[in-house]
Short mmCIF file of C-alpha atoms and ligand atoms in Angstrom, two decimals:
data_model
loop_
_atom_site.label_atom_id
_atom_site.label_comp_id
_atom_site.label_asym_id
_atom_site.label_seq_id
_atom_site.Cartn_x
_atom_site.Cartn_y
_atom_site.Cartn_z
CA UNK A 26 -2.76 -26.90 2.61
CA UNK A 27 -5.58 -25.31 4.56
CA UNK A 28 -5.40 -24.26 8.17
CA UNK A 29 -8.27 -24.39 10.68
CA UNK A 30 -10.12 -21.11 10.19
CA UNK A 31 -10.30 -20.10 13.85
CA UNK A 32 -6.65 -20.94 14.43
CA UNK A 33 -5.74 -19.06 11.24
CA UNK A 34 -7.63 -15.95 12.39
CA UNK A 35 -5.97 -16.10 15.79
CA UNK A 36 -2.47 -16.38 14.28
CA UNK A 37 -3.21 -13.67 11.70
CA UNK A 38 -4.32 -11.31 14.47
CA UNK A 39 -1.26 -12.20 16.59
CA UNK A 40 0.97 -11.42 13.60
CA UNK A 41 -0.79 -8.07 13.12
CA UNK A 42 -0.30 -7.05 16.74
CA UNK A 43 3.23 -8.38 17.38
CA UNK A 44 5.11 -8.09 14.06
CA UNK A 45 2.78 -5.64 12.27
CA UNK A 46 1.83 -2.70 14.45
CA UNK A 47 4.24 -3.77 17.24
CA UNK A 48 1.79 -2.60 19.89
CA UNK A 49 3.37 -1.56 23.17
CA UNK A 50 1.82 -2.08 26.63
CA UNK A 51 -0.02 1.08 27.63
CA UNK A 52 -0.71 2.22 24.06
CA UNK A 53 -4.11 3.02 22.61
CA UNK A 54 -5.06 1.41 19.31
CA UNK A 55 -7.50 2.55 16.64
CA UNK A 56 -8.82 0.08 14.05
CA UNK A 57 -10.40 1.56 10.92
CA UNK A 58 -9.85 2.18 7.21
CA UNK A 59 -9.50 5.97 7.34
CA UNK A 60 -10.01 6.73 3.67
CA UNK A 61 -13.17 4.62 3.50
CA UNK A 62 -14.43 6.06 6.79
CA UNK A 63 -14.44 2.73 8.61
CA UNK A 64 -14.23 -1.04 8.24
CA UNK A 65 -17.15 -3.24 7.15
CA UNK A 66 -19.31 -5.03 9.68
CA UNK A 67 -18.82 -8.35 7.85
CA UNK A 68 -15.23 -8.66 9.11
CA UNK A 69 -16.21 -8.48 12.79
CA UNK A 70 -14.89 -12.01 13.66
CA UNK A 71 -11.36 -10.95 12.64
CA UNK A 72 -11.64 -7.56 14.32
CA UNK A 73 -12.76 -9.17 17.59
CA UNK A 74 -9.60 -11.31 17.47
CA UNK A 75 -7.48 -8.21 16.85
CA UNK A 76 -9.08 -6.43 19.79
CA UNK A 77 -8.61 -9.44 22.10
CA UNK A 78 -4.94 -9.77 21.18
CA UNK A 79 -4.37 -6.03 21.51
CA UNK A 80 -5.67 -6.08 25.09
CA UNK A 81 -3.57 -9.16 25.81
CA UNK A 82 -0.55 -7.18 24.57
CA UNK A 83 -1.38 -4.45 27.08
CA UNK A 84 -3.51 -1.98 25.10
CA UNK A 85 -5.21 0.66 27.26
CA UNK A 86 -8.10 1.26 24.86
CA UNK A 87 -9.00 -0.16 21.45
CA UNK A 88 -11.33 1.95 19.33
CA UNK A 89 -13.04 0.51 16.22
CA UNK A 90 -14.80 2.56 13.50
CA UNK A 91 -17.34 0.65 11.39
CA UNK A 92 -18.90 1.32 7.99
CA UNK A 93 -21.42 -0.33 5.70
CA UNK A 94 -20.84 -0.49 1.93
CA UNK A 95 -24.57 -0.55 1.13
CA UNK A 96 -24.76 2.84 2.80
CA UNK A 97 -21.68 4.09 0.89
CA UNK A 98 -23.43 3.08 -2.36
CA UNK A 99 -26.69 4.68 -1.31
CA UNK A 100 -24.85 7.97 -1.05
CA UNK A 101 -23.73 7.70 -4.69
CA UNK A 102 -27.29 6.88 -5.76
CA UNK A 103 -29.17 9.58 -3.87
CA UNK A 104 -26.98 12.29 -2.33
CA UNK A 105 -26.92 15.75 -4.00
CA UNK A 106 -24.37 15.76 -6.87
CA UNK A 107 -22.57 18.77 -5.40
CA UNK A 108 -22.18 17.19 -1.94
CA UNK A 109 -19.32 14.77 -2.56
CA UNK A 110 -16.72 16.98 -0.94
CA UNK A 111 -18.50 16.45 2.39
CA UNK A 112 -16.65 14.21 4.84
CA UNK A 113 -17.13 13.18 8.48
CA UNK A 114 -14.41 15.58 9.63
CA UNK A 115 -14.60 14.27 13.18
CA UNK A 116 -13.01 11.02 12.00
CA UNK A 117 -9.90 12.70 10.61
CA UNK A 118 -9.66 15.01 13.64
CA UNK A 119 -10.16 12.04 15.96
CA UNK A 120 -7.34 10.10 14.31
CA UNK A 121 -5.05 13.12 14.51
CA UNK A 122 -5.87 13.52 18.19
CA UNK A 123 -5.21 9.79 18.68
CA UNK A 124 -1.77 10.12 17.01
CA UNK A 125 -0.92 13.21 19.03
CA UNK A 126 -1.45 11.13 22.16
CA UNK A 127 0.87 8.41 20.86
CA UNK A 128 -1.84 5.97 19.74
CA UNK A 129 -1.25 3.25 17.12
CA UNK A 130 -3.33 2.58 14.00
CA UNK A 131 -4.38 -0.61 12.23
CA UNK A 132 -6.03 0.01 8.86
CA UNK A 133 -7.93 -3.05 7.70
CA UNK A 134 -8.56 -3.19 3.97
CA UNK A 135 -11.76 -5.05 3.13
CA UNK A 136 -13.54 -3.53 0.16
CA UNK A 137 -15.50 -4.47 -2.92
CA UNK A 138 -13.41 -3.37 -5.94
CA UNK A 139 -16.54 -3.17 -8.11
CA UNK A 140 -18.71 -1.29 -5.62
CA UNK A 141 -18.65 1.99 -7.56
CA UNK A 142 -17.74 0.82 -11.06
CA UNK A 143 -21.07 1.98 -12.48
CA UNK A 144 -20.93 5.38 -10.77
CA UNK A 145 -19.78 8.72 -12.18
CA UNK A 146 -15.90 8.62 -12.25
CA UNK A 147 -15.89 12.34 -11.42
CA UNK A 148 -17.73 11.70 -8.15
CA UNK A 149 -15.56 8.66 -7.32
CA UNK A 150 -12.38 10.73 -7.68
CA UNK A 151 -13.93 13.67 -5.80
CA UNK A 152 -14.56 11.41 -2.81
CA UNK A 153 -11.02 10.03 -3.05
CA UNK A 154 -9.50 13.49 -3.28
CA UNK A 155 -11.59 14.65 -0.33
CA UNK A 156 -10.47 11.65 1.72
CA UNK A 157 -6.79 12.24 0.90
CA UNK A 158 -7.16 15.93 1.80
CA UNK A 159 -8.90 15.12 5.08
CA UNK A 160 -6.11 12.77 6.10
CA UNK A 161 -3.21 14.98 5.04
CA UNK A 162 -2.36 15.96 8.65
CA UNK A 163 -2.48 12.34 9.83
CA UNK A 164 -0.48 11.09 6.85
CA UNK A 165 2.31 13.36 8.10
CA UNK A 166 2.44 11.04 11.11
CA UNK A 167 2.44 7.81 9.12
CA UNK A 168 4.69 8.95 6.27
CA UNK A 169 7.28 10.11 8.82
CA UNK A 170 6.86 7.02 11.02
CA UNK A 171 6.06 9.20 14.00
CA UNK A 172 3.62 6.53 15.20
CA UNK A 173 3.44 2.76 14.74
CA UNK A 174 0.87 1.76 12.13
CA UNK A 175 -0.15 -1.21 10.04
CA UNK A 176 -2.16 -1.91 6.91
CA UNK A 177 -3.55 -5.44 6.64
CA UNK A 178 -6.39 -7.04 4.65
CA UNK A 179 -9.42 -9.11 5.62
CA UNK A 180 -11.51 -11.38 3.42
CA UNK A 181 -14.82 -9.79 2.56
CA UNK A 182 -17.77 -11.18 0.56
CA UNK A 183 -17.92 -8.53 -2.18
CA UNK A 184 -14.18 -8.78 -2.64
CA UNK A 185 -13.81 -12.58 -2.41
CA UNK A 186 -16.19 -13.28 -5.34
CA UNK A 187 -14.01 -11.04 -7.47
CA UNK A 188 -10.87 -13.04 -6.60
CA UNK A 189 -12.68 -16.41 -6.94
CA UNK A 190 -15.40 -15.74 -9.52
CA UNK A 191 -16.24 -19.44 -9.99
CA UNK A 192 -17.04 -20.14 -6.34
CA UNK A 193 -20.28 -19.48 -4.41
CA UNK A 194 -19.86 -16.39 -2.15
CA UNK A 195 -19.42 -18.19 1.19
CA UNK A 196 -16.83 -20.54 -0.25
CA UNK A 197 -15.04 -17.69 -2.01
CA UNK A 198 -14.82 -15.81 1.28
CA UNK A 199 -13.33 -18.85 3.07
CA UNK A 200 -10.93 -19.45 0.18
CA UNK A 201 -9.75 -15.83 0.28
CA UNK A 202 -9.01 -16.17 4.01
CA UNK A 203 -6.89 -19.23 3.25
CA UNK A 204 -5.06 -17.32 0.51
CA UNK A 205 -4.33 -14.46 2.93
CA UNK A 206 -3.07 -16.93 5.53
CA UNK A 207 -0.71 -18.48 2.96
CA UNK A 208 0.73 -15.26 1.53
CA UNK A 209 1.19 -13.94 5.08
CA UNK A 210 3.00 -17.13 6.20
CA UNK A 211 0.29 -17.82 8.77
CA UNK A 212 0.25 -21.46 7.63
CA UNK A 213 3.89 -21.94 8.70
CA UNK A 214 4.51 -23.87 11.94
CA UNK A 215 5.82 -20.70 13.59
CA UNK A 216 4.61 -17.64 11.65
CA UNK A 217 6.34 -15.13 13.95
CA UNK A 218 9.74 -16.83 13.49
CA UNK A 219 9.13 -17.10 9.72
CA UNK A 220 8.46 -13.35 9.63
CA UNK A 221 11.58 -12.48 11.61
CA UNK A 222 13.64 -14.47 9.09
CA UNK A 223 11.83 -12.86 6.13
CA UNK A 224 12.42 -9.38 7.56
CA UNK A 225 16.14 -10.13 8.00
CA UNK A 226 16.43 -11.08 4.32
CA UNK A 227 14.60 -7.98 3.09
CA UNK A 228 16.71 -5.71 5.28
CA UNK A 229 19.85 -7.38 3.80
CA UNK A 230 18.67 -6.40 0.29
CA UNK A 231 17.99 -2.80 1.29
CA UNK A 232 21.42 -2.56 2.99
CA UNK A 233 23.08 -3.76 -0.26
CA UNK A 234 21.22 -1.17 -2.38
CA UNK A 235 21.91 1.61 0.12
CA UNK A 236 25.60 0.81 -0.11
CA UNK A 237 25.46 0.99 -3.94
CA UNK A 238 23.73 4.42 -4.16
CA UNK A 239 22.83 3.97 -7.84
CA UNK A 240 22.24 7.18 -9.75
CA UNK A 241 19.52 5.66 -11.99
CA UNK A 242 17.49 2.50 -12.42
CA UNK A 243 16.79 1.30 -15.95
CA UNK A 244 13.72 -0.88 -16.57
CA UNK A 245 13.46 -3.05 -19.66
CA UNK A 246 10.49 -5.28 -20.43
CA UNK A 247 7.49 -5.71 -22.77
CA UNK A 248 6.00 -2.22 -23.28
CA UNK A 249 8.45 -0.78 -20.76
CA UNK A 250 11.62 1.24 -21.44
CA UNK A 251 12.02 3.51 -18.47
CA UNK A 252 14.84 5.35 -16.72
CA UNK A 253 14.22 6.49 -13.16
CA UNK A 254 16.65 8.84 -11.39
CA UNK A 255 17.37 8.32 -7.70
CA UNK A 256 18.12 11.47 -5.66
CA UNK A 257 21.33 11.70 -3.70
CA UNK A 258 20.68 10.56 -0.14
CA UNK A 259 17.89 8.17 -1.13
CA UNK A 260 17.37 5.39 1.43
CA UNK A 261 16.14 1.95 0.45
CA UNK A 262 13.68 0.69 3.04
CA UNK A 263 12.22 -2.70 3.75
CA UNK A 264 9.83 -4.34 6.17
CA UNK A 265 11.03 -2.61 9.33
CA UNK A 266 10.30 0.88 10.57
CA UNK A 267 10.97 2.60 13.87
CA UNK A 268 9.19 5.46 15.61
CA UNK A 269 11.23 8.23 17.28
CA UNK A 270 10.32 6.62 20.61
CA UNK A 271 11.93 3.36 19.43
CA UNK A 272 8.88 1.20 18.63
CA UNK A 273 9.72 -1.21 15.79
CA UNK A 274 6.91 -2.15 13.45
CA UNK A 275 6.15 -3.52 9.97
CA UNK A 276 3.71 -1.14 8.32
CA UNK A 277 2.43 -3.57 5.69
CA UNK A 278 1.49 -7.22 6.17
CA UNK A 279 2.30 -8.88 3.90
CA UNK A 280 5.39 -7.08 2.59
CA UNK A 281 7.85 -8.36 0.03
CA UNK A 282 9.20 -5.02 -1.21
CA UNK A 283 12.43 -3.06 -0.96
CA UNK A 284 11.65 0.55 -1.86
CA UNK A 285 12.88 4.12 -2.06
CA UNK A 286 11.88 7.40 -3.71
CA UNK A 287 12.63 8.46 -7.28
CA UNK A 288 13.91 11.87 -8.25
CA UNK A 289 10.59 13.47 -9.23
CA UNK A 290 11.98 15.33 -12.26
CA UNK A 291 14.12 12.49 -13.64
CA UNK A 292 11.74 9.87 -14.99
CA UNK A 293 11.84 9.32 -18.75
CA UNK A 294 10.42 6.72 -21.10
CA UNK A 295 7.36 4.53 -21.16
CA UNK A 296 5.90 1.98 -18.83
CA UNK A 297 3.12 -0.60 -19.12
CA UNK A 298 1.32 -1.71 -15.97
CA UNK A 299 1.34 -5.47 -15.56
CA UNK A 300 -1.70 -5.67 -13.25
CA UNK A 301 -5.01 -3.83 -12.85
CA UNK A 302 -5.28 -1.10 -10.26
CA UNK A 303 -8.21 -0.56 -7.88
CA UNK A 304 -8.56 3.21 -7.37
CA UNK A 305 -11.34 4.46 -5.13
CA UNK A 306 -13.17 1.17 -5.72
CA UNK A 307 -13.11 1.58 -9.50
CA UNK A 308 -10.84 -0.57 -11.65
CA UNK A 309 -8.14 0.71 -14.05
CA UNK A 310 -6.74 -2.00 -16.31
CA UNK A 311 -4.25 -2.37 -19.17
CA UNK A 312 -2.69 1.04 -18.81
CA UNK A 313 0.33 2.62 -20.39
CA UNK A 314 2.05 5.85 -19.39
CA UNK A 315 4.79 7.91 -21.02
CA UNK A 316 7.01 10.12 -18.85
CA UNK A 317 9.05 13.11 -19.80
CA UNK A 318 11.31 14.84 -17.28
CA UNK A 319 9.33 13.24 -14.50
CA UNK A 320 5.83 14.12 -15.70
CA UNK A 321 3.33 11.60 -17.07
CA UNK A 322 2.61 13.27 -20.41
CA UNK A 323 0.51 10.49 -21.95
CA UNK A 324 -1.76 7.95 -20.30
CA UNK A 325 -4.13 5.40 -21.75
CA UNK A 326 -6.02 2.40 -20.34
CA UNK A 327 -8.10 -0.41 -21.78
CA UNK A 328 -10.52 -0.02 -18.89
CA UNK A 329 -11.08 2.86 -16.48
CA UNK A 330 -9.18 5.41 -18.58
CA UNK A 331 -11.44 8.24 -17.37
CA UNK A 332 -10.65 7.42 -13.74
CA UNK A 333 -6.92 7.21 -14.55
CA UNK A 334 -6.98 10.65 -16.20
CA UNK A 335 -8.94 12.20 -13.34
CA UNK A 336 -6.53 10.65 -10.85
CA UNK A 337 -3.53 12.20 -12.66
CA UNK A 338 -5.29 15.57 -12.53
CA UNK A 339 -5.68 15.47 -8.73
CA UNK A 340 -2.81 17.95 -8.32
CA UNK A 341 0.63 18.77 -9.78
CA UNK A 342 2.37 15.92 -7.99
CA UNK A 343 -0.14 13.27 -9.07
CA UNK A 344 1.55 13.10 -12.50
CA UNK A 345 4.94 12.37 -10.98
CA UNK A 346 6.33 9.34 -9.21
CA UNK A 347 6.85 9.03 -5.45
CA UNK A 348 8.00 5.43 -5.01
CA UNK A 349 10.22 2.84 -6.66
CA UNK A 350 9.79 -0.65 -5.23
CA UNK A 351 11.47 -3.94 -6.10
CA UNK A 352 9.71 -7.26 -5.51
CA UNK A 353 10.87 -10.61 -6.87
CA UNK A 354 8.51 -12.47 -9.19
CA UNK A 355 8.92 -15.55 -6.98
CA UNK A 356 7.20 -13.84 -4.00
CA UNK A 357 4.50 -15.91 -2.30
CA UNK A 358 1.84 -13.52 -3.57
CA UNK A 359 3.01 -13.73 -7.13
CA UNK A 360 3.24 -17.52 -6.89
CA UNK A 361 -0.31 -17.76 -5.57
CA UNK A 362 -1.26 -16.87 -9.16
CA UNK A 363 -4.17 -14.83 -7.80
CA UNK A 364 -5.18 -11.34 -8.80
CA UNK A 365 -6.32 -9.74 -5.56
CA UNK A 366 -7.68 -6.39 -6.83
CA UNK A 367 -6.20 -4.95 -3.62
CA UNK A 368 -3.08 -2.81 -3.83
CA UNK A 369 -1.59 -3.95 -0.53
CA UNK A 370 -1.49 -7.51 -1.86
CA UNK A 371 -0.97 -6.90 -5.54
CA UNK A 372 1.84 -4.38 -4.94
CA UNK A 373 3.71 -7.11 -3.10
CA UNK A 374 3.49 -9.50 -6.01
CA UNK A 375 5.55 -7.38 -8.37
CA UNK A 376 7.98 -4.51 -8.68
CA UNK A 377 6.00 -1.29 -8.74
CA UNK A 378 6.03 2.48 -8.98
CA UNK A 379 3.63 4.92 -7.36
CA UNK A 380 2.03 8.09 -8.65
CA UNK A 381 2.07 10.92 -6.14
CA UNK A 382 3.54 11.45 -2.72
CA UNK A 383 7.00 10.21 -1.78
CA UNK A 384 7.65 9.07 1.78
CA UNK A 385 9.91 11.50 3.56
CA UNK A 386 11.63 8.68 5.43
CA UNK A 387 12.96 7.36 2.11
CA UNK A 388 15.34 10.34 1.91
CA UNK A 389 18.17 10.91 4.37
CA UNK A 390 17.05 13.64 6.77
CA UNK A 391 13.72 13.83 4.92
CA UNK A 392 11.59 13.58 8.05
CA UNK A 393 12.94 16.92 9.24
CA UNK A 394 12.45 18.71 5.89
CA UNK A 395 9.60 21.06 5.04
CA UNK A 396 7.60 20.15 1.92
CA UNK A 397 9.59 22.76 -0.05
CA UNK A 398 12.96 21.42 1.10
CA UNK A 399 11.87 17.87 0.35
CA UNK A 400 10.76 18.83 -3.16
CA UNK A 401 14.01 20.69 -3.78
CA UNK A 402 15.87 17.49 -2.83
CA UNK A 403 13.93 15.50 -5.44
CA UNK A 404 10.96 14.27 -3.37
CA UNK A 405 7.47 14.45 -4.83
CA UNK A 406 4.54 16.05 -3.05
CA UNK A 407 0.90 15.19 -3.74
CA UNK A 408 -2.33 14.35 -1.98
CA UNK A 409 -2.34 10.88 -3.49
CA UNK A 410 -0.03 7.87 -3.40
CA UNK A 411 -1.16 5.18 -5.84
CA UNK A 412 0.96 2.10 -6.56
CA UNK A 413 0.93 0.37 -9.93
CA UNK A 414 2.71 -2.81 -10.94
CA UNK A 415 5.43 -2.81 -13.58
CA UNK A 416 7.22 -6.02 -12.76
CA UNK A 417 6.58 -9.51 -13.92
CA UNK A 418 8.73 -12.45 -14.90
CA UNK A 419 9.94 -10.53 -17.93
CA UNK A 420 11.35 -7.35 -16.45
CA UNK A 421 15.09 -6.60 -16.20
CA UNK A 422 16.34 -3.78 -13.98
CA UNK A 423 19.84 -2.33 -14.00
CA UNK A 424 21.40 -0.02 -11.48
CA UNK A 425 23.42 2.75 -13.17
CA UNK A 426 26.27 4.18 -11.14
CA UNK A 427 27.42 7.80 -11.20
CA UNK A 428 30.16 6.87 -13.73
CA UNK A 429 27.53 5.35 -16.08
CA UNK A 430 28.45 1.74 -15.31
CA UNK A 431 25.43 -0.61 -15.26
CA UNK A 432 25.00 -3.48 -12.79
CA UNK A 433 22.20 -6.05 -12.79
CA UNK A 434 19.66 -5.56 -9.98
CA UNK A 435 16.92 -7.82 -11.30
CA UNK A 436 16.86 -10.33 -14.16
CA UNK A 437 13.62 -11.84 -15.45
CA UNK A 438 11.89 -10.45 -12.40
CA UNK A 439 14.28 -12.03 -9.85
CA UNK A 440 16.99 -10.52 -7.66
CA UNK A 441 20.30 -10.54 -9.55
CA UNK A 442 22.55 -10.25 -6.47
CA UNK A 443 23.12 -12.29 -3.30
CA UNK A 444 23.10 -11.02 0.26
ZN1 LIG B 57 5.35 -0.12 -2.31
ZN1 LIG B 58 3.32 2.57 -2.32
#
């Protein structure tokens, strides 16, 4: 089923403002993609809808930061090779200032996953590392839920032709919008009510897992035999977050995951990614990683292996895991059968793990801990946080209790318990 494009955009924007960022009257809103230094001009029709709905919800000021991918590419072609640690610092400072004043953030992901495929992987990862470092102070706000924020995607020509390679560009772009509307439930008669119901179900799953307090998770599947420790006090989270001032929001649209943090030193075994990963607009595909006492000690990939290796070398924490997320194989995104080449979407199609930083809110009392205290409690610290998919219809996951007893959590990629 397709939905009228204009009506779809309007509903998608309404979902972003009401359920997503949960904008409050009187708040300021910034719309950008911080780590890409802006959002592309091509998505202006959607952004105008977002801005209109934000003001209707009572926003005081909506600030939009734009970029152009042609210009991003031009930098890689012509800028001095030693200049890739340069960054428009004002953007990161501006966002920090915005957060300090209680402003909300919508990050819109619209990027061409092949934009930099033919560029030097060293420069690609340098730019990524620089971006992560620039936004470290602001990520303290988002990773602790001190402000309300949202990440959402928009169809974009260079991206759409990758998802629909057989269609002409304009048709691919329209088709990608329809796919986003479907996986975000925008095609339902009442999307907001559908989301409230979806959120209730996800929260029920996280409550169940929090009650269980498993000591380990054990993954079994093709190319995957992995045991992941869970630190004491780990909190499973899903769909709903709350700022200290009481604003409820859903940081990712869509979201299908229930997630927590692993114990950074207790990951052992091997894992095979079941989907490609878009890192810094370069693609890593068919990769396999072996962990020992929490560290990735071996990593190989059929494509993009150099980028994968560089990514793992970002810092000490980049080799360790910071997130464990469970997503049923029957999720709308998985059932769409599409490969989105966009982590926000692809991570919600399958159970996943993340290299790098753990979210402090996934540990009891974590928001109040210093980095050292958090690490001592099992949390991982890194500049990066990069999700990769390990779930598919073939993965089984068991929860292992403190006494060694195993209980089924997922079977053949589906939830193995009722709530
Ligand atoms: Zn996740
Ligand atoms: Zn993640």
